[in-house]
Amino acid sequence: MAFTKNDVKLSGDVPKTLLLQKHSDYLASYGLNKDDFEYCMTEHLRMSGIYWTLTAMELMNQSSRMPKEEIIEFITSCQDNESGGISASIGHDPHILYTLSAVQVLAMYDRLDAIDIEGVVRFVTSMQQEDGDKWGEVDTRFSFCAVMTLSLLQQLDAINVTKAVHFVLSCMNFDGGFGSRPGSESHAGLIYCCVGTLSICKRMEALHADELAWWLCERQLPSGGLNGRPEKLPDLCYSWWVMSSLSMLNRIHWVDKDNLEKFILACQDAETGGFSDRPGNITDPFHTLFGLAGLSLLGNTSIKHVNPTYCMPQETIDRLKLEPQKLHI
């Protein structure tokens, strides 16, 4: 365990049990007021917000509280007829991240027929160049988005998988971790993207598994929380980025699960519902999803089993008959 001055101290009055009904109520009411300042200021990431919210509700078996037909219609309206890509909101430019979020939502709803799948495939494949994205956004996050999108659409062979894997492996560092591009420092979020890419492409054997898992385990602090890189404060979202990677590496037992669970539960707001990045901070759907998903990885049986590669309910992945690779020890 990495001991550092950059940590938080859990007070005695933080939540110690999972407040599922509170979280369901919080997410069901989120964004209902279209004139709300927060709603207006988050238009640029609305599609991902829908994915975070629906996935969290799915994991809690509460997705019936979401306006399904309204969501599907919104996604259809965000697909660009020319490029085939999907945007964060109506009138915005298409982007590979929001294209993935839309495909994930429709996969959970079993409504991939609501979009032009050939258009999405055309958009994603147009992004692959010799060294990355055509807009200059050479980044392992976008490689992961592309690979996962095509995998969910059963169209992974539409890109050069070998080149995609080669780029990801070129971003591996001496510590076994990965950055955003060759030479960039290791970061837990980017490690998830790279391990996830290799899991989907069935190239997990290329990893330095023990070195990577040890680096990930050192992200745990005395509070039980996890940070994304050395000397940073813990953040609830790394309960997903770190633990999902360790799960794919089959080394999730290398962290102190009990202490991590205490930290995750402490990040709940007992009054409003929802999870925040750290105890006492403002809650949001992003951290609420990753708090619930982290607890699922830790074995909480009141939450559906989450797939560590796709961050979607395992039942959805089973229905699609997808088989991401996992290391065995």
mmCIF file of C-alpha atoms in Angstrom:
data_model
loop_
_atom_site.group_PDB
_atom_site.id
_atom_site.type_symbol
_atom_site.label_atom_id
_atom_site.label_comp_id
_atom_site.label_asym_id
_atom_site.label_seq_id
_atom_site.Cartn_x
_atom_site.Cartn_y
_atom_site.Cartn_z
ATOM 1 C CA MET A 1 0.000 0.000 0.000
ATOM 2 C CA ALA A 2 1.396 3.416 -0.989
ATOM 3 C CA PHE A 3 1.613 5.766 1.992
ATOM 4 C CA THR A 4 1.454 9.434 1.051
ATOM 5 C CA LYS A 5 0.474 12.785 2.546
ATOM 6 C CA ASN A 6 -2.082 13.241 -0.245
ATOM 7 C CA ASP A 7 -5.036 11.353 1.190
ATOM 8 C CA VAL A 8 -8.360 11.967 2.909
ATOM 9 C CA LYS A 9 -9.476 10.988 6.387
ATOM 10 C CA LEU A 10 -12.871 9.336 6.717
ATOM 11 C CA SER A 11 -15.007 10.858 9.461
ATOM 12 C CA GLY A 12 -17.139 8.758 11.751
ATOM 13 C CA ASP A 13 -20.461 9.936 10.310
ATOM 14 C CA VAL A 14 -19.978 8.822 6.688
ATOM 15 C CA PRO A 15 -22.424 6.242 5.239
ATOM 16 C CA LYS A 16 -21.431 2.659 5.916
ATOM 17 C CA THR A 17 -24.205 0.848 4.035
ATOM 18 C CA LEU A 18 -25.289 0.993 0.402
ATOM 19 C CA LEU A 19 -28.201 3.410 -0.134
ATOM 20 C CA LEU A 20 -29.667 1.900 -3.307
ATOM 21 C CA GLN A 21 -33.080 3.562 -3.162
ATOM 22 C CA LYS A 22 -31.490 6.970 -2.622
ATOM 23 C CA HIS A 23 -29.280 6.469 -5.672
ATOM 24 C CA SER A 24 -32.177 5.311 -7.823
ATOM 25 C CA ASP A 25 -34.244 8.364 -6.826
ATOM 26 C CA TYR A 26 -31.282 10.669 -7.446
ATOM 27 C CA LEU A 27 -30.638 9.361 -10.965
ATOM 28 C CA ALA A 28 -34.330 9.156 -11.896
ATOM 29 C CA SER A 29 -34.757 12.861 -11.100
ATOM 30 C CA TYR A 30 -31.433 14.029 -12.561
ATOM 31 C CA GLY A 31 -31.875 16.388 -15.503
ATOM 32 C CA LEU A 32 -35.662 16.622 -15.271
ATOM 33 C CA ASN A 33 -35.448 20.407 -14.989
ATOM 34 C CA LYS A 34 -34.236 21.445 -18.457
ATOM 35 C CA ASP A 35 -33.741 25.026 -17.241
ATOM 36 C CA ASP A 36 -31.358 23.960 -14.490
ATOM 37 C CA PHE A 37 -27.898 25.562 -14.745
ATOM 38 C CA GLU A 38 -26.103 22.232 -14.407
ATOM 39 C CA TYR A 39 -28.253 20.653 -17.119
ATOM 40 C CA CYS A 40 -27.506 23.475 -19.561
ATOM 41 C CA MET A 41 -23.770 23.469 -18.799
ATOM 42 C CA THR A 42 -23.419 19.719 -19.435
ATOM 43 C CA GLU A 43 -24.928 19.674 -22.936
ATOM 44 C CA HIS A 44 -21.497 18.959 -24.418
ATOM 45 C CA LEU A 45 -21.389 15.537 -22.716
ATOM 46 C CA ARG A 46 -25.097 14.651 -22.614
ATOM 47 C CA MET A 47 -24.724 11.351 -24.503
ATOM 48 C CA SER A 48 -22.169 10.051 -22.018
ATOM 49 C CA GLY A 49 -24.381 11.315 -19.200
ATOM 50 C CA ILE A 50 -27.189 9.128 -20.515
ATOM 51 C CA TYR A 51 -24.810 6.157 -20.620
ATOM 52 C CA TRP A 52 -23.591 6.755 -17.035
ATOM 53 C CA THR A 53 -27.125 7.115 -15.735
ATOM 54 C CA LEU A 54 -28.685 4.190 -17.589
ATOM 55 C CA THR A 55 -25.828 1.818 -16.740
ATOM 56 C CA ALA A 56 -26.053 2.722 -13.064
ATOM 57 C CA MET A 57 -29.815 2.170 -13.130
ATOM 58 C CA GLU A 58 -29.353 -1.132 -14.964
ATOM 59 C CA LEU A 59 -26.894 -2.306 -12.311
ATOM 60 C CA MET A 60 -29.470 -1.446 -9.648
ATOM 61 C CA ASN A 61 -32.237 -3.139 -11.688
ATOM 62 C CA GLN A 62 -34.055 0.205 -11.888
ATOM 63 C CA SER A 63 -33.778 1.036 -15.598
ATOM 64 C CA SER A 64 -37.582 0.989 -15.947
ATOM 65 C CA ARG A 65 -37.516 4.423 -14.298
ATOM 66 C CA MET A 66 -35.700 5.856 -17.327
ATOM 67 C CA PRO A 67 -37.625 7.278 -20.340
ATOM 68 C CA LYS A 68 -36.565 4.563 -22.781
ATOM 69 C CA GLU A 69 -38.315 5.739 -25.956
ATOM 70 C CA GLU A 70 -37.277 9.351 -25.367
ATOM 71 C CA ILE A 71 -33.647 8.263 -24.969
ATOM 72 C CA ILE A 72 -33.711 6.157 -28.146
ATOM 73 C CA GLU A 73 -35.253 9.026 -30.116
ATOM 74 C CA PHE A 74 -32.596 11.410 -28.781
ATOM 75 C CA ILE A 75 -29.785 9.075 -29.855
ATOM 76 C CA THR A 76 -31.266 8.686 -33.334
ATOM 77 C CA SER A 77 -31.459 12.473 -33.639
ATOM 78 C CA CYS A 78 -27.760 12.798 -32.752
ATOM 79 C CA GLN A 79 -26.478 10.624 -35.597
ATOM 80 C CA ASP A 80 -24.897 12.615 -38.394
ATOM 81 C CA ASN A 81 -26.215 11.470 -41.786
ATOM 82 C CA GLU A 82 -23.034 12.375 -43.637
ATOM 83 C CA SER A 83 -20.290 10.936 -41.405
ATOM 84 C CA GLY A 84 -22.345 8.291 -39.592
ATOM 85 C CA GLY A 85 -20.946 9.368 -36.232
ATOM 86 C CA ILE A 86 -22.985 10.328 -33.179
ATOM 87 C CA SER A 87 -22.662 13.535 -31.189
ATOM 88 C CA ALA A 88 -23.041 14.482 -27.534
ATOM 89 C CA SER A 89 -26.244 16.377 -28.249
ATOM 90 C CA ILE A 90 -28.365 17.557 -31.156
ATOM 91 C CA GLY A 91 -26.465 20.035 -33.323
ATOM 92 C CA HIS A 92 -23.026 19.091 -32.017
ATOM 93 C CA ASP A 93 -20.209 17.520 -34.035
ATOM 94 C CA PRO A 94 -19.978 13.725 -33.986
ATOM 95 C CA HIS A 95 -17.236 12.242 -31.814
ATOM 96 C CA ILE A 96 -16.017 8.725 -31.249
ATOM 97 C CA LEU A 97 -16.564 8.906 -27.457
ATOM 98 C CA TYR A 98 -20.238 9.847 -27.791
ATOM 99 C CA THR A 99 -20.652 7.329 -30.581
ATOM 100 C CA LEU A 100 -19.517 4.642 -28.141
ATOM 101 C CA SER A 101 -21.817 5.931 -25.382
ATOM 102 C CA ALA A 102 -24.789 5.821 -27.759
ATOM 103 C CA VAL A 103 -23.970 2.290 -28.910
ATOM 104 C CA GLN A 104 -23.607 1.120 -25.305
ATOM 105 C CA VAL A 105 -27.023 2.542 -24.395
ATOM 106 C CA LEU A 106 -28.713 0.983 -27.413
ATOM 107 C CA ALA A 107 -26.994 -2.355 -26.723
ATOM 108 C CA MET A 108 -28.411 -2.363 -23.191
ATOM 109 C CA TYR A 109 -31.853 -1.577 -24.618
ATOM 110 C CA ASP A 110 -31.396 -4.201 -27.375
ATOM 111 C CA ARG A 111 -32.219 -1.461 -29.900
ATOM 112 C CA LEU A 112 -29.120 -1.166 -32.064
ATOM 113 C CA ASP A 113 -31.522 -1.140 -35.006
ATOM 114 C CA ALA A 114 -32.442 2.446 -34.068
ATOM 115 C CA ILE A 115 -29.263 3.798 -35.707
ATOM 116 C CA ASP A 116 -27.525 3.373 -39.051
ATOM 117 C CA ILE A 117 -24.980 0.740 -38.044
ATOM 118 C CA GLU A 118 -23.160 0.906 -41.380
ATOM 119 C CA GLY A 119 -22.817 4.646 -40.880
ATOM 120 C CA VAL A 120 -21.295 4.160 -37.410
ATOM 121 C CA VAL A 121 -18.835 1.593 -38.757
ATOM 122 C CA ARG A 122 -17.914 3.956 -41.596
ATOM 123 C CA PHE A 123 -17.317 6.771 -39.096
ATOM 124 C CA VAL A 124 -15.168 4.682 -36.753
ATOM 125 C CA THR A 125 -13.058 3.156 -39.511
ATOM 126 C CA SER A 126 -12.450 6.621 -40.994
ATOM 127 C CA MET A 127 -10.687 7.541 -37.749
ATOM 128 C CA GLN A 128 -7.956 4.924 -38.089
ATOM 129 C CA GLN A 129 -4.714 6.228 -39.531
ATOM 130 C CA GLU A 130 -1.173 4.910 -39.392
ATOM 131 C CA ASP A 131 -0.661 6.650 -36.032
ATOM 132 C CA GLY A 132 -4.131 7.482 -34.681
ATOM 133 C CA ASP A 133 -7.132 9.732 -35.126
ATOM 134 C CA LYS A 134 -7.468 11.909 -38.229
ATOM 135 C CA TRP A 135 -8.079 15.039 -36.134
ATOM 136 C CA GLY A 136 -4.685 14.664 -34.468
ATOM 137 C CA GLU A 137 -6.150 13.216 -31.268
ATOM 138 C CA VAL A 138 -3.672 10.368 -31.106
ATOM 139 C CA ASP A 139 -4.679 8.872 -27.785
ATOM 140 C CA THR A 140 -5.223 5.374 -26.394
ATOM 141 C CA ARG A 141 -8.647 6.462 -25.118
ATOM 142 C CA PHE A 142 -9.887 6.842 -28.683
ATOM 143 C CA SER A 143 -8.348 3.528 -29.706
ATOM 144 C CA PHE A 144 -10.378 1.903 -26.936
ATOM 145 C CA CYS A 145 -13.557 3.728 -27.947
ATOM 146 C CA ALA A 146 -13.163 2.558 -31.529
ATOM 147 C CA VAL A 147 -12.439 -1.056 -30.632
ATOM 148 C CA MET A 148 -15.288 -1.297 -28.123
ATOM 149 C CA THR A 149 -17.799 0.353 -30.467
ATOM 150 C CA LEU A 150 -17.021 -2.051 -33.290
ATOM 151 C CA SER A 151 -16.984 -5.013 -30.910
ATOM 152 C CA LEU A 152 -20.489 -4.191 -29.650
ATOM 153 C CA LEU A 153 -21.635 -3.964 -33.271
ATOM 154 C CA GLN A 154 -19.928 -7.285 -34.125
ATOM 155 C CA GLN A 155 -17.809 -5.399 -36.680
ATOM 156 C CA LEU A 156 -14.326 -5.492 -35.142
ATOM 157 C CA ASP A 157 -12.793 -6.795 -38.363
ATOM 158 C CA ALA A 158 -13.703 -3.509 -40.078
ATOM 159 C CA ILE A 159 -10.432 -1.977 -38.811
ATOM 160 C CA ASN A 160 -6.855 -3.185 -38.866
ATOM 161 C CA VAL A 161 -6.824 -4.791 -35.410
ATOM 162 C CA THR A 162 -3.115 -5.598 -35.615
ATOM 163 C CA LYS A 163 -2.242 -1.927 -36.113
ATOM 164 C CA ALA A 164 -4.583 -0.874 -33.303
ATOM 165 C CA VAL A 165 -2.911 -3.337 -30.928
ATOM 166 C CA HIS A 166 0.549 -2.252 -32.071
ATOM 167 C CA PHE A 167 -0.241 1.387 -31.237
ATOM 168 C CA VAL A 168 -1.498 0.463 -27.759
ATOM 169 C CA LEU A 169 1.575 -1.660 -27.039
ATOM 170 C CA SER A 170 3.815 1.198 -28.181
ATOM 171 C CA CYS A 171 2.412 3.178 -25.240
ATOM 172 C CA MET A 172 3.568 0.633 -22.635
ATOM 173 C CA ASN A 173 6.040 2.004 -20.072
ATOM 174 C CA PHE A 174 8.876 0.442 -18.076
ATOM 175 C CA ASP A 175 6.563 0.042 -15.060
ATOM 176 C CA GLY A 176 4.141 -2.087 -17.079
ATOM 177 C CA GLY A 177 1.600 0.739 -17.254
ATOM 178 C CA PHE A 178 0.319 2.797 -20.181
ATOM 179 C CA GLY A 179 -0.097 6.434 -21.073
ATOM 180 C CA SER A 180 -2.093 8.302 -23.699
ATOM 181 C CA ARG A 181 0.599 7.990 -26.351
ATOM 182 C CA PRO A 182 4.183 6.698 -26.582
ATOM 183 C CA GLY A 183 6.323 8.251 -23.843
ATOM 184 C CA SER A 184 3.413 9.545 -21.757
ATOM 185 C CA GLU A 185 3.338 8.692 -18.049
ATOM 186 C CA SER A 186 1.332 5.746 -16.770
ATOM 187 C CA HIS A 187 -2.178 6.601 -15.609
ATOM 188 C CA ALA A 188 -4.857 4.286 -14.224
ATOM 189 C CA GLY A 189 -7.595 5.540 -16.537
ATOM 190 C CA LEU A 190 -5.446 5.040 -19.614
ATOM 191 C CA ILE A 191 -4.332 1.643 -18.334
ATOM 192 C CA TYR A 192 -7.990 0.583 -18.284
ATOM 193 C CA CYS A 193 -8.351 1.751 -21.897
ATOM 194 C CA CYS A 194 -5.263 -0.163 -23.013
ATOM 195 C CA VAL A 195 -5.984 -3.349 -21.068
ATOM 196 C CA GLY A 196 -9.589 -3.174 -22.294
ATOM 197 C CA THR A 197 -8.425 -2.842 -25.899
ATOM 198 C CA LEU A 198 -6.122 -5.842 -25.533
ATOM 199 C CA SER A 199 -8.900 -7.793 -23.795
ATOM 200 C CA ILE A 200 -11.330 -7.228 -26.673
ATOM 201 C CA CYS A 201 -8.625 -7.932 -29.270
ATOM 202 C CA LYS A 202 -7.522 -11.046 -27.354
ATOM 203 C CA ARG A 203 -3.907 -9.951 -26.933
ATOM 204 C CA MET A 204 -3.671 -9.954 -23.126
ATOM 205 C CA GLU A 205 -0.558 -12.135 -23.232
ATOM 206 C CA ALA A 206 1.393 -9.093 -24.465
ATOM 207 C CA LEU A 207 1.051 -7.416 -21.054
ATOM 208 C CA HIS A 208 3.644 -7.427 -18.266
ATOM 209 C CA ALA A 209 0.891 -8.575 -15.933
ATOM 210 C CA ASP A 210 2.667 -8.706 -12.579
ATOM 211 C CA GLU A 211 4.460 -5.373 -13.004
ATOM 212 C CA LEU A 212 1.249 -3.728 -14.167
ATOM 213 C CA ALA A 213 -0.867 -5.213 -11.368
ATOM 214 C CA TRP A 214 1.694 -4.134 -8.765
ATOM 215 C CA TRP A 215 1.642 -0.545 -10.117
ATOM 216 C CA LEU A 216 -2.162 -0.591 -9.917
ATOM 217 C CA CYS A 217 -2.177 -1.946 -6.370
ATOM 218 C CA GLU A 218 0.131 0.845 -5.258
ATOM 219 C CA ARG A 219 -2.657 3.267 -6.098
ATOM 220 C CA GLN A 220 -4.425 2.299 -2.850
ATOM 221 C CA LEU A 221 -4.006 4.786 -0.006
ATOM 222 C CA PRO A 222 -4.445 4.400 3.776
ATOM 223 C CA SER A 223 -8.031 5.696 3.462
ATOM 224 C CA GLY A 224 -8.786 2.681 1.289
ATOM 225 C CA GLY A 225 -9.395 4.848 -1.788
ATOM 226 C CA LEU A 226 -7.450 4.662 -5.037
ATOM 227 C CA ASN A 227 -5.680 7.398 -6.983
ATOM 228 C CA GLY A 228 -4.857 7.542 -10.687
ATOM 229 C CA ARG A 229 -1.121 8.114 -10.356
ATOM 230 C CA PRO A 230 1.432 8.612 -7.565
ATOM 231 C CA GLU A 231 1.027 11.472 -5.074
ATOM 232 C CA LYS A 232 -2.547 12.294 -6.091
ATOM 233 C CA LEU A 233 -5.639 12.310 -3.871
ATOM 234 C CA PRO A 234 -7.954 9.308 -4.025
ATOM 235 C CA ASP A 235 -10.939 9.607 -6.347
ATOM 236 C CA LEU A 236 -13.919 7.270 -6.381
ATOM 237 C CA CYS A 237 -13.806 6.798 -10.159
ATOM 238 C CA TYR A 238 -10.526 4.897 -9.790
ATOM 239 C CA SER A 239 -12.474 2.241 -7.949
ATOM 240 C CA TRP A 240 -13.472 1.401 -11.503
ATOM 241 C CA TRP A 241 -10.385 2.219 -13.590
ATOM 242 C CA VAL A 242 -8.023 0.353 -11.252
ATOM 243 C CA MET A 243 -10.249 -2.505 -10.172
ATOM 244 C CA SER A 244 -11.574 -3.284 -13.657
ATOM 245 C CA SER A 245 -7.991 -3.544 -14.924
ATOM 246 C CA LEU A 246 -7.043 -5.799 -12.026
ATOM 247 C CA SER A 247 -10.124 -7.898 -12.724
ATOM 248 C CA MET A 248 -9.104 -8.367 -16.370
ATOM 249 C CA LEU A 249 -5.619 -9.249 -15.106
ATOM 250 C CA ASN A 250 -7.206 -11.714 -12.652
ATOM 251 C CA ARG A 251 -5.411 -9.987 -9.764
ATOM 252 C CA ILE A 252 -8.260 -8.103 -8.117
ATOM 253 C CA HIS A 253 -7.427 -9.845 -4.839
ATOM 254 C CA TRP A 254 -4.157 -7.892 -4.663
ATOM 255 C CA VAL A 255 -5.894 -4.866 -3.080
ATOM 256 C CA ASP A 256 -7.477 -4.441 0.352
ATOM 257 C CA LYS A 257 -11.115 -4.941 -0.665
ATOM 258 C CA ASP A 258 -12.614 -4.170 2.744
ATOM 259 C CA ASN A 259 -10.916 -0.784 3.008
ATOM 260 C CA LEU A 260 -11.822 0.099 -0.558
ATOM 261 C CA GLU A 261 -15.470 -0.758 0.089
ATOM 262 C CA LYS A 262 -15.480 1.539 3.137
ATOM 263 C CA PHE A 263 -14.108 4.385 1.017
ATOM 264 C CA ILE A 264 -16.691 3.843 -1.738
ATOM 265 C CA LEU A 265 -19.589 3.787 0.727
ATOM 266 C CA ALA A 266 -18.239 6.935 2.410
ATOM 267 C CA CYS A 267 -18.577 8.794 -0.911
ATOM 268 C CA GLN A 268 -22.387 8.477 -0.850
ATOM 269 C CA ASP A 269 -24.601 11.450 -0.032
ATOM 270 C CA ALA A 270 -27.067 10.137 2.547
ATOM 271 C CA GLU A 271 -29.480 13.021 1.926
ATOM 272 C CA THR A 272 -29.626 13.472 -1.840
ATOM 273 C CA GLY A 273 -28.342 10.096 -3.025
ATOM 274 C CA GLY A 274 -25.544 9.682 -5.540
ATOM 275 C CA PHE A 275 -21.779 9.313 -5.153
ATOM 276 C CA SER A 276 -19.068 11.981 -5.243
ATOM 277 C CA ASP A 277 -15.347 11.790 -5.988
ATOM 278 C CA ARG A 278 -14.480 12.052 -2.288
ATOM 279 C CA PRO A 279 -16.545 12.048 0.916
ATOM 280 C CA GLY A 280 -18.468 15.290 1.420
ATOM 281 C CA ASN A 281 -18.205 16.559 -2.163
ATOM 282 C CA ILE A 282 -21.007 17.164 -4.678
ATOM 283 C CA THR A 283 -22.473 14.039 -6.272
ATOM 284 C CA ASP A 284 -22.842 13.396 -10.009
ATOM 285 C CA PRO A 285 -23.931 10.522 -12.328
ATOM 286 C CA PHE A 286 -20.333 9.835 -13.446
ATOM 287 C CA HIS A 287 -19.096 8.964 -9.956
ATOM 288 C CA THR A 288 -22.394 7.288 -9.094
ATOM 289 C CA LEU A 289 -21.916 4.784 -11.904
ATOM 290 C CA PHE A 290 -18.314 4.039 -11.012
ATOM 291 C CA GLY A 291 -19.097 3.750 -7.314
ATOM 292 C CA LEU A 292 -21.759 1.143 -8.052
ATOM 293 C CA ALA A 293 -19.594 -0.605 -10.648
ATOM 294 C CA GLY A 294 -16.693 -0.715 -8.194
ATOM 295 C CA LEU A 295 -18.902 -2.321 -5.560
ATOM 296 C CA SER A 296 -20.077 -4.846 -8.147
ATOM 297 C CA LEU A 297 -16.469 -5.808 -8.883
ATOM 298 C CA LEU A 298 -15.933 -6.211 -5.134
ATOM 299 C CA GLY A 299 -18.749 -8.771 -5.069
ATOM 300 C CA ASN A 300 -21.724 -6.796 -3.739
ATOM 301 C CA THR A 301 -24.658 -9.047 -4.582
ATOM 302 C CA SER A 302 -27.301 -6.299 -4.345
ATOM 303 C CA ILE A 303 -25.907 -4.918 -7.604
ATOM 304 C CA LYS A 304 -25.875 -6.748 -10.928
ATOM 305 C CA HIS A 305 -22.588 -8.235 -12.074
ATOM 306 C CA VAL A 306 -20.701 -5.706 -14.210
ATOM 307 C CA ASN A 307 -18.398 -6.728 -17.047
ATOM 308 C CA PRO A 308 -14.912 -5.330 -16.289
ATOM 309 C CA THR A 309 -14.047 -4.706 -19.942
ATOM 310 C CA TYR A 310 -17.225 -3.035 -21.233
ATOM 311 C CA CYS A 311 -18.547 -1.410 -18.003
ATOM 312 C CA MET A 312 -21.991 -2.734 -18.797
ATOM 313 C CA PRO A 313 -24.109 -5.390 -17.088
ATOM 314 C CA GLN A 314 -22.668 -8.846 -17.698
ATOM 315 C CA GLU A 315 -26.106 -10.002 -18.839
ATOM 316 C CA THR A 316 -25.910 -7.587 -21.792
ATOM 317 C CA ILE A 317 -22.490 -8.909 -22.800
ATOM 318 C CA ASP A 318 -23.786 -12.469 -22.504
ATOM 319 C CA ARG A 319 -26.793 -11.648 -24.691
ATOM 320 C CA LEU A 320 -24.503 -10.185 -27.355
ATOM 321 C CA LYS A 321 -22.281 -13.288 -27.047
ATOM 322 C CA LEU A 322 -19.116 -11.215 -26.638
ATOM 323 C CA GLU A 323 -16.088 -12.897 -25.129
ATOM 324 C CA PRO A 324 -13.389 -10.434 -23.989
ATOM 325 C CA GLN A 325 -10.190 -12.106 -22.885
ATOM 326 C CA LYS A 326 -9.073 -12.364 -19.272
ATOM 327 C CA LEU A 327 -5.703 -13.485 -17.948
ATOM 328 C CA HIS A 328 -5.541 -16.715 -15.956
ATOM 329 C CA ILE A 329 -3.175 -17.381 -13.066
#
